[in-house]
Coordinates of C-alpha atoms in Angstrom, one line a residue:
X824 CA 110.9 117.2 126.5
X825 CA 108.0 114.3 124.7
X826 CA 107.6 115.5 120.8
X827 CA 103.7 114.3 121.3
X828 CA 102.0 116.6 118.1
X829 CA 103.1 117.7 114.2
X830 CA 100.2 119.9 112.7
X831 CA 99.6 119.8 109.5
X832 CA 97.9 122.9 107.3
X833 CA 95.3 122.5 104.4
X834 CA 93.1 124.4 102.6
X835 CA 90.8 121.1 103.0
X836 CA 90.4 120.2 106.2
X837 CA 87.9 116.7 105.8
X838 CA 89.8 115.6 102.8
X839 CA 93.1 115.5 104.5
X840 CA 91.5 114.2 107.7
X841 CA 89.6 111.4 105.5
X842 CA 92.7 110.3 103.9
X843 CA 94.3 109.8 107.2
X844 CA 91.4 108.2 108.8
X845 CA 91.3 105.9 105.9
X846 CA 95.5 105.2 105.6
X847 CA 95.6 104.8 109.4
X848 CA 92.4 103.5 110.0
X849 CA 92.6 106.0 113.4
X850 CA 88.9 108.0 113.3
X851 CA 90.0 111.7 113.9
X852 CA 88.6 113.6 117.0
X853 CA 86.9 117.1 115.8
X854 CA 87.4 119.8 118.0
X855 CA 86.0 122.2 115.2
X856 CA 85.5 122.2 111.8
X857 CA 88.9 123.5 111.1
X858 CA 90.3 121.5 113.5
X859 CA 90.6 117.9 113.8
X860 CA 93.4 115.1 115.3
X861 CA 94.2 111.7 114.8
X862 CA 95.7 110.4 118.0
X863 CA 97.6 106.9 117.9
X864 CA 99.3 105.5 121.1
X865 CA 103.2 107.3 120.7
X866 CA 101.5 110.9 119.2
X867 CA 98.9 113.3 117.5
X868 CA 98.6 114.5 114.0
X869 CA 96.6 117.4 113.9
X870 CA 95.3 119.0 110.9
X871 CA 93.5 122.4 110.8
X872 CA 92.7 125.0 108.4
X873 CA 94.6 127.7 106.6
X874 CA 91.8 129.9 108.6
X875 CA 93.8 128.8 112.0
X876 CA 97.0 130.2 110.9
X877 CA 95.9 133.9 111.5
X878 CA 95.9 132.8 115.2
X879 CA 99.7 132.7 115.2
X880 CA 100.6 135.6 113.2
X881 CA 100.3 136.7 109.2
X882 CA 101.8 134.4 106.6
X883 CA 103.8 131.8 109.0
X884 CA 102.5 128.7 107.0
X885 CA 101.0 127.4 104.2
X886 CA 98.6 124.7 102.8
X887 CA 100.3 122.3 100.8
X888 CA 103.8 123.4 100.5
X889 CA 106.0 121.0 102.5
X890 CA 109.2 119.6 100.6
X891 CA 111.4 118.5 103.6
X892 CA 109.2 116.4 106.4
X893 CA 108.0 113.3 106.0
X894 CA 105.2 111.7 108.0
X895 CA 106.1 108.2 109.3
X896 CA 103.7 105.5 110.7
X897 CA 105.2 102.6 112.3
X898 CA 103.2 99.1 111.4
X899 CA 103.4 95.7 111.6
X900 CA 103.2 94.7 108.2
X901 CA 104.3 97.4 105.5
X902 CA 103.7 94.4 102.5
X903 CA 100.1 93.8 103.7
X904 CA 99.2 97.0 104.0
X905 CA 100.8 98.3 100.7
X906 CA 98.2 95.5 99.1
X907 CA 95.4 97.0 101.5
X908 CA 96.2 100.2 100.2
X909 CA 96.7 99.5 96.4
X910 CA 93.0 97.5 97.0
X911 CA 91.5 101.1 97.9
X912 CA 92.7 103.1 94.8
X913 CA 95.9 104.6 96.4
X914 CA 99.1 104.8 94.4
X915 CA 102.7 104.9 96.0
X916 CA 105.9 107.1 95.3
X917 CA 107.7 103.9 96.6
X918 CA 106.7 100.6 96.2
X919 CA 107.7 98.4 99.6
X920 CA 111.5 98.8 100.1
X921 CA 114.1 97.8 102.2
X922 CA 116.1 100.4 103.4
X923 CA 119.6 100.4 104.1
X924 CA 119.1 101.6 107.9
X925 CA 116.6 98.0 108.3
X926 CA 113.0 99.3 107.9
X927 CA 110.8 98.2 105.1
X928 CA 109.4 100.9 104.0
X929 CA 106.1 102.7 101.7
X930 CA 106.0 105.8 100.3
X931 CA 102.9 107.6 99.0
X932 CA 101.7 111.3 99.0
X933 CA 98.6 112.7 101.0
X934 CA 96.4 115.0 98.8
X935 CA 98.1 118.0 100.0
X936 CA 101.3 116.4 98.4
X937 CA 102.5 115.2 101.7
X938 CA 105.4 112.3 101.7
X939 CA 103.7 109.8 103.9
X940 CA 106.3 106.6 105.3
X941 CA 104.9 103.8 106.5
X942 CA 107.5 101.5 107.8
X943 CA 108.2 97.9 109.7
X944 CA 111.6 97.6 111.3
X945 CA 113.0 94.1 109.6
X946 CA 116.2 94.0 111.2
X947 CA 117.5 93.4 114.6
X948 CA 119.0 96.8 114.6
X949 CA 116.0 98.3 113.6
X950 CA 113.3 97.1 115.5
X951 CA 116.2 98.0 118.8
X952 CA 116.2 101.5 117.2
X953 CA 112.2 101.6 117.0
X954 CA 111.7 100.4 120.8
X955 CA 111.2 103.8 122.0
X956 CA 110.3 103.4 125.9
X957 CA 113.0 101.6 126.6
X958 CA 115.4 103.9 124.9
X959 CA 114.1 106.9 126.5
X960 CA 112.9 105.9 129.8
X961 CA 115.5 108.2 131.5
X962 CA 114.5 111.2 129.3
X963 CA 113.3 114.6 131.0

């Protein structure tokens, strides 16, 4: 099993999609106007509208009221873009940090509240943890 998509719910489809287009600097591919993804090389965020959740059943989610998942972007350098980001108006929950498990890591909230990681393994340890295909080139 590949985890390759986490889809994200707003009542504010562009917005959402803008910020990520802008944090990531990935241009999102529209399927619809309540529908859109951001696809980088290891996965997909998609983002749709509250409108979309009908399709899977009454009341299953909602815009805007996540409080236990947070979105993590791998990059190469979590200092230069925390001064990218602060130089386009954003403010962070966490300034650059070093966390105990070896990735420096940023902290800030998307419009809909979101916690949104980005992160640079600094350790040995880490960046082993982080390499991905060669940890799971066995997996089914």
């Amino acid at each position: 099993m590949n985890l390759v998509s986490l889809r994200m719910i707003t009542d504010d489809v562009a917005r959402l999609v803008g910020f990520y287009e802008h944090v990531t600097g990935v241009r999102a591919e529209w399927a619809t106007p309540e529908f859109a993804e951001c696809v980088t090389p290891s996965g997909t965020l998609a983002i749709a509208g509250s409108r979309t959740v009908a399709l899977f059943g009454e009341d299953i989610a909602r815009a805007a009221a996540n409080h236990s998942v947070i979105i993590e972007f791998r990059v190469p350098d979590v200092d230069a873009e925390h001064r990218r980001l602060t130089d386009l108006g954003h403010t962070f929950v966490q300034q650059p940090t070093t966390m105990p498990w070896g990735n420096r890591s940023l902290l800030l909230r998307d419009p809909d509240g979101n916690l949104v990681n980005l992160f640079t393994p600094v350790t040995e340890d880490a960046v082993r943890r982080q390499d991905r295909p060669a940890r799971y080139a066995g997996a089914v």
